[in-house]
Short mmCIF file of C-alpha atoms in Angstrom, two decimals:
data_model
loop_
_atom_site.label_atom_id
_atom_site.label_comp_id
_atom_site.label_asym_id
_atom_site.label_seq_id
_atom_site.Cartn_x
_atom_site.Cartn_y
_atom_site.Cartn_z
CA MET A 1 108.74 115.29 99.99
CA ARG A 2 108.59 113.07 103.04
CA ILE A 3 109.78 109.58 103.92
CA LEU A 4 107.17 107.68 105.90
CA THR A 5 107.53 104.44 107.83
CA TYR A 6 104.50 102.24 108.30
CA VAL A 7 103.41 99.21 110.29
CA PHE A 8 100.18 97.39 109.49
CA GLU A 9 98.83 94.25 111.15
CA THR A 10 95.57 92.35 110.84
CA SER A 11 94.49 89.46 113.08
CA LEU A 12 91.70 87.15 111.96
CA SER A 13 90.14 84.81 114.51
CA PHE A 14 87.84 81.91 113.63
CA SER A 15 85.17 80.56 115.97
CA CYS A 16 86.29 77.03 115.09
CA PRO A 17 89.29 75.68 113.15
CA VAL A 18 89.27 76.05 109.37
CA THR A 19 91.27 74.44 106.56
CA ASP A 20 92.01 75.03 102.87
CA HIS A 21 92.31 78.77 103.41
CA SER A 22 93.09 80.70 100.22
CA PHE A 23 93.62 84.45 100.57
CA VAL A 24 94.52 87.60 98.67
CA LEU A 25 96.11 90.57 100.47
CA ARG A 26 96.49 94.17 99.32
CA CYS A 27 98.57 95.40 102.22
CA LEU A 28 101.79 96.34 100.41
CA PRO A 29 102.11 99.93 99.17
CA LYS A 30 102.64 100.41 95.45
CA SER A 31 104.77 102.95 93.64
CA ALA A 32 102.53 105.55 91.98
CA ASN A 33 102.71 109.10 90.70
CA THR A 34 102.76 110.43 94.27
CA GLN A 35 104.89 107.84 96.07
CA THR A 36 107.88 105.53 95.68
CA VAL A 37 108.22 102.36 97.75
CA MET A 38 111.69 102.12 99.25
CA ASP A 39 111.21 98.78 101.00
CA ALA A 40 108.34 96.61 102.23
CA GLN A 41 108.15 93.27 104.01
CA ILE A 42 105.29 90.95 104.89
CA PHE A 43 104.99 88.13 107.42
CA THR A 44 102.13 85.73 108.17
CA SER A 45 101.21 83.45 111.04
CA PRO A 46 100.76 80.56 110.49
CA ARG A 47 103.56 80.69 107.95
CA ALA A 48 102.26 80.34 104.41
CA SER A 49 103.76 80.04 100.97
CA LEU A 50 103.29 83.50 99.45
CA ALA A 51 103.51 84.83 95.90
CA GLU A 52 103.43 88.48 94.84
CA GLN A 53 101.37 89.42 91.79
CA GLU A 54 99.74 92.52 90.30
CA ASP A 55 96.04 92.99 89.75
CA GLY A 56 94.37 94.76 86.84
CA PHE A 57 94.64 98.14 88.56
CA GLY A 58 98.38 97.88 89.13
CA ASN A 59 98.02 97.07 92.83
CA ARG A 60 100.49 94.73 94.49
CA ILE A 61 98.72 91.61 95.74
CA ILE A 62 99.94 88.75 97.89
CA VAL A 63 98.30 85.39 97.28
CA GLY A 64 98.68 82.45 99.62
CA TYR A 65 97.22 79.17 100.80
CA LEU A 66 97.02 77.41 104.19
CA PRO A 67 95.90 73.79 103.78
CA GLN A 68 96.33 72.87 107.45
CA GLU A 69 93.83 73.38 110.24
CA HIS A 70 94.15 76.75 112.01
CA GLY A 71 92.08 78.87 114.35
CA SER A 72 93.59 82.25 113.49
CA PHE A 73 95.46 84.02 110.72
CA ASN A 74 97.64 87.10 111.17
CA PHE A 75 99.56 89.15 108.65
CA TYR A 76 102.04 91.93 109.35
CA THR A 77 103.73 94.31 106.95
CA THR A 78 106.19 97.14 107.44
CA GLY A 79 108.37 99.36 105.29
CA HIS A 80 109.33 102.84 104.08
CA VAL A 81 107.74 104.97 101.38
CA MET A 82 108.85 108.29 99.92
CA VAL A 83 105.80 110.50 99.34
CA ALA A 84 106.02 113.61 97.17
CA CYS A 85 102.57 114.83 96.10
CA ASP A 86 103.96 118.13 94.81
CA LEU A 87 106.28 116.31 92.41
CA ALA A 88 103.63 114.05 90.87
CA GLY A 89 104.00 113.74 87.12
CA GLU A 90 101.43 113.27 84.39
CA THR A 91 99.59 109.94 84.37
CA PRO A 92 96.95 108.51 82.01
CA CYS A 93 93.37 107.72 82.95
CA HIS A 94 91.19 104.90 81.70
CA PRO A 95 87.55 105.69 80.75
CA MET A 96 86.29 103.10 83.26
CA PHE A 97 86.75 105.67 86.01
CA VAL A 98 83.88 107.74 84.62
CA GLN A 99 81.46 104.80 84.61
CA PRO A 100 79.26 104.01 87.64
CA THR A 101 79.64 100.73 89.49
CA ARG A 102 77.28 98.81 91.75
CA LEU A 103 78.53 100.80 94.74
CA THR A 104 78.86 104.21 93.06
CA GLY A 105 75.77 104.70 90.91
CA ALA A 106 74.26 108.17 91.32
CA THR A 107 70.53 108.79 91.79
CA ALA A 108 68.80 111.75 90.18
CA GLU A 109 68.88 113.50 93.55
CA MET A 110 72.65 113.00 93.79
CA ALA A 111 73.23 114.28 90.26
CA THR A 112 71.17 117.39 91.04
CA PHE A 113 73.11 117.90 94.27
CA ALA A 114 76.41 117.67 92.38
CA ARG A 115 75.30 120.21 89.77
CA GLU A 116 74.14 122.63 92.46
CA VAL A 117 77.44 122.37 94.33
CA VAL A 118 79.64 122.95 91.28
CA GLY A 119 77.25 125.56 89.92
CA ALA A 120 78.27 127.80 92.78
CA VAL A 121 81.89 127.46 91.66
CA GLY A 122 81.01 128.60 88.14
CA GLY A 123 82.50 128.70 84.69
CA CYS A 124 83.67 125.26 83.65
CA ALA A 125 82.02 123.69 80.62
CA LEU A 126 82.40 119.97 80.05
CA ALA A 127 84.77 119.05 77.24
CA GLN A 128 86.46 115.98 75.86
CA GLY A 129 89.90 115.07 77.11
CA THR A 130 92.07 112.37 75.64
CA GLY A 131 93.32 109.66 77.95
CA GLU A 132 94.43 106.07 77.88
CA GLY A 133 91.84 103.96 76.12
CA GLY A 134 89.90 106.78 74.47
CA ASN A 135 88.18 110.06 75.18
CA LEU A 136 87.35 110.98 78.75
CA PRO A 137 84.68 113.54 79.61
CA ARG A 138 86.18 116.14 81.88
CA CYS A 139 85.98 119.83 82.66
CA ALA A 140 88.05 121.98 80.33
CA GLY A 141 91.03 123.35 82.22
CA GLY A 142 92.67 121.63 85.17
CA GLY A 143 92.01 124.52 87.52
CA GLY A 144 88.27 124.33 86.83
CA VAL A 145 88.15 120.60 87.55
CA LEU A 146 89.96 120.91 90.85
CA ALA A 147 87.88 123.87 91.97
CA GLN A 148 84.73 121.84 91.40
CA VAL A 149 86.15 118.80 93.15
CA ARG A 150 87.20 120.88 96.16
CA ALA A 151 83.63 122.12 96.39
CA LEU A 152 82.26 118.56 96.19
CA CYS A 153 84.72 117.39 98.86
CA GLU A 154 83.61 120.16 101.20
CA ALA A 155 79.94 119.50 100.48
CA VAL A 156 80.21 115.76 101.22
CA HIS A 157 82.10 116.48 104.43
CA ALA A 158 79.46 119.00 105.55
CA ARG A 159 76.51 116.72 104.66
CA PHE A 160 77.75 113.58 106.44
CA SER A 161 78.06 112.50 110.05
CA TYR A 162 80.81 110.01 110.80
CA VAL A 163 79.03 107.08 112.49
CA PRO A 164 80.88 103.74 112.69
CA GLY A 165 78.54 100.76 112.37
CA ALA A 166 75.80 102.67 110.58
CA THR A 167 76.81 101.15 107.24
CA SER A 168 78.66 98.10 105.92
CA THR A 169 81.06 97.32 103.10
CA ALA A 170 78.02 96.50 100.94
CA THR A 171 76.38 99.93 101.44
CA THR A 172 76.03 101.82 98.17
CA ALA A 173 76.75 105.50 97.63
CA ALA A 174 73.02 106.11 97.09
CA GLU A 175 72.13 104.47 100.40
CA ALA A 176 74.82 106.38 102.28
CA PHE A 177 73.78 109.66 100.64
CA GLY A 178 70.21 109.05 101.74
CA CYS A 179 71.02 108.40 105.41
CA GLU A 180 73.82 111.00 105.54
CA THR A 181 75.93 108.82 107.85
CA GLY A 182 78.81 106.41 107.42
CA VAL A 183 82.54 105.96 107.58
CA CYS A 184 85.41 106.88 105.26
CA GLN A 185 84.40 104.25 102.69
CA ASP A 186 80.95 105.84 102.38
CA TYR A 187 82.32 109.38 102.14
CA ALA A 188 84.61 108.19 99.33
CA HIS A 189 81.88 106.31 97.45
CA VAL A 190 79.52 109.28 97.58
CA MET A 191 82.16 111.71 96.37
CA ILE A 192 83.16 109.35 93.55
CA SER A 193 79.52 109.02 92.54
CA LEU A 194 79.03 112.79 92.47
CA CYS A 195 82.19 113.35 90.42
CA ARG A 196 81.28 110.69 87.87
CA SER A 197 77.77 112.12 87.51
CA LEU A 198 79.51 115.28 86.22
CA GLY A 199 81.82 113.36 83.91
CA ILE A 200 84.87 113.78 86.13
CA PRO A 201 86.97 110.58 86.35
CA ALA A 202 87.32 109.44 89.97
CA ARG A 203 88.74 106.39 91.71
CA TYR A 204 88.75 104.84 95.18
CA VAL A 205 91.94 104.74 97.24
CA THR A 206 92.74 102.74 100.35
CA GLY A 207 95.79 103.34 102.50
CA LEU A 208 97.03 104.92 105.70
CA MET A 209 97.05 108.44 107.11
CA VAL A 210 99.42 109.80 109.73
CA GLY A 211 97.59 109.88 113.04
CA HIS A 212 95.07 107.12 112.24
CA GLY A 213 95.21 103.65 113.72
CA ALA A 214 93.47 101.80 110.91
CA THR A 215 93.17 101.87 107.15
CA HIS A 216 91.65 104.94 105.55
CA ALA A 217 89.83 105.58 102.26
CA TRP A 218 89.83 108.65 100.05
CA VAL A 219 89.31 109.73 96.42
CA GLU A 220 91.53 110.58 93.47
CA VAL A 221 90.21 112.55 90.50
CA HIS A 222 91.87 113.03 87.13
CA ASP A 223 92.19 116.66 86.10
CA GLY A 224 93.15 115.86 82.51
CA ARG A 225 96.85 115.50 83.32
CA ARG A 226 97.26 113.51 86.51
CA TRP A 227 95.51 112.00 89.52
CA CYS A 228 94.90 114.38 92.44
CA GLY A 229 93.69 113.20 95.86
CA PHE A 230 90.93 114.45 98.15
CA ASP A 231 89.80 113.19 101.56
CA PRO A 232 86.11 114.03 102.10
CA THR A 233 86.07 112.43 105.56
CA ASN A 234 88.50 115.07 106.83
CA ASN A 235 87.87 117.70 104.13
CA ASN A 236 91.54 117.61 103.10
CA GLU A 237 93.47 117.62 99.88
CA ILE A 238 95.84 114.65 99.90
CA ASP A 239 99.38 115.58 100.88
CA ASP A 240 102.50 113.87 102.19
CA ARG A 241 100.68 112.58 105.28
CA TYR A 242 98.95 109.89 103.19
CA MET A 243 100.32 106.57 101.91
CA LEU A 244 98.27 104.45 99.52
CA PHE A 245 97.99 100.69 99.32
CA ALA A 246 95.61 100.23 96.40
CA THR A 247 93.30 101.99 93.95
CA GLY A 248 90.23 100.87 92.03
CA ARG A 249 86.77 101.80 90.86
CA ASP A 250 85.35 101.32 94.37
CA PHE A 251 85.96 99.34 97.56
CA GLU A 252 85.28 96.01 95.89
CA ASP A 253 88.34 96.46 93.67
CA CYS A 254 90.80 96.99 96.51
CA PRO A 255 89.95 95.29 99.83
CA ILE A 256 92.95 94.81 102.09
CA GLU A 257 92.08 91.15 102.72
CA CYS A 258 89.73 88.64 101.15
CA GLY A 259 89.66 84.88 101.05
CA ILE A 260 87.78 81.63 101.33
CA PHE A 261 88.19 78.65 103.66
CA ARG A 262 86.63 75.30 104.43
CA GLY A 263 84.67 75.27 107.68
CA ALA A 264 81.59 76.72 109.38
CA ALA A 265 83.54 79.32 111.36
CA VAL A 266 82.51 82.89 112.10
CA GLN A 267 85.39 85.29 111.42
CA THR A 268 86.31 88.31 113.55
CA GLN A 269 88.99 90.85 112.74
CA GLU A 270 91.29 93.26 114.59
CA VAL A 271 93.44 95.83 112.80
CA SER A 272 96.31 97.96 114.06
CA ALA A 273 98.35 100.45 112.07
CA SER A 274 100.84 103.26 112.36
CA LEU A 275 102.25 105.74 109.89
CA GLY A 276 104.89 108.29 110.79
CA ASP A 277 107.88 110.30 109.65
CA ALA A 278 110.92 108.05 109.29
CA THR A 279 113.20 110.90 110.43
CA SER A 280 111.24 111.66 113.59
CA GLN A 281 112.68 110.56 116.89
CA ASN A 282 109.16 109.98 118.17
CA GLN A 283 107.78 107.96 115.26
CA PRO A 284 105.48 106.22 114.77
CA ASP A 285 103.03 109.08 115.29
CA GLN A 286 100.32 106.81 116.65
CA TYR A 287 99.68 103.15 117.24
CA LEU A 288 96.11 102.13 118.00
CA THR A 289 94.23 98.85 118.04
CA PHE A 290 90.65 98.44 116.86
#
């Protein structure tokens, strides 16, 4: 168990003033099977009337509206979260997390790759597991599922080269798999696609990692009892160094910020973040600007 303190700030700049700006933010951590939110605050500039809601995936969302003319928009959130991955309890899984999406559909080549990777692990026949909303295809025996997922995580990490700018938020798992380059979003989409091709429920996670100066993305799979996290970008199993903001089927379900405005402006964005141990005298661990 670990208590983490976080700071997250995003600055949006517009090439010319805009008005009637409606936005949705997913920058507040949510309580989940691996973490409990102790406190969280959010501030915006210009000041806006904000309302907190919950989306269909249980993520906390902040909705707001700025009618007046403005040339920039900043939001800042900070708080404390208790993370305890080892104490995570059982949680249900909806069958939607086995189904492909626009960003996570697997090609025949990807499905073959997934079978070859898990074939080396051995001995885990697909069975039917009962979850929320119906039967979920999964590997019989939690240990077998996780062994296969560890192998897939390692295989994605070994196959890919981390190259910022080589892909975009619209890049599909199939496209990223083909070019073998990308960023954490692409690593996560490819791993999700491979898992689902084997009938293993998988979902996309966005959040923060100790030592990173921006948001990070990873994967959670359901082993028949609970969600377990894996980070293919760093070839890690998720532990108490990670804090999640939101989960969904893929990136499109949980962007940190999205909105619309009136005006012909071009938008640019800068993000800064820190995540560190709340008991450390030297926290936060890192504070970088991108």
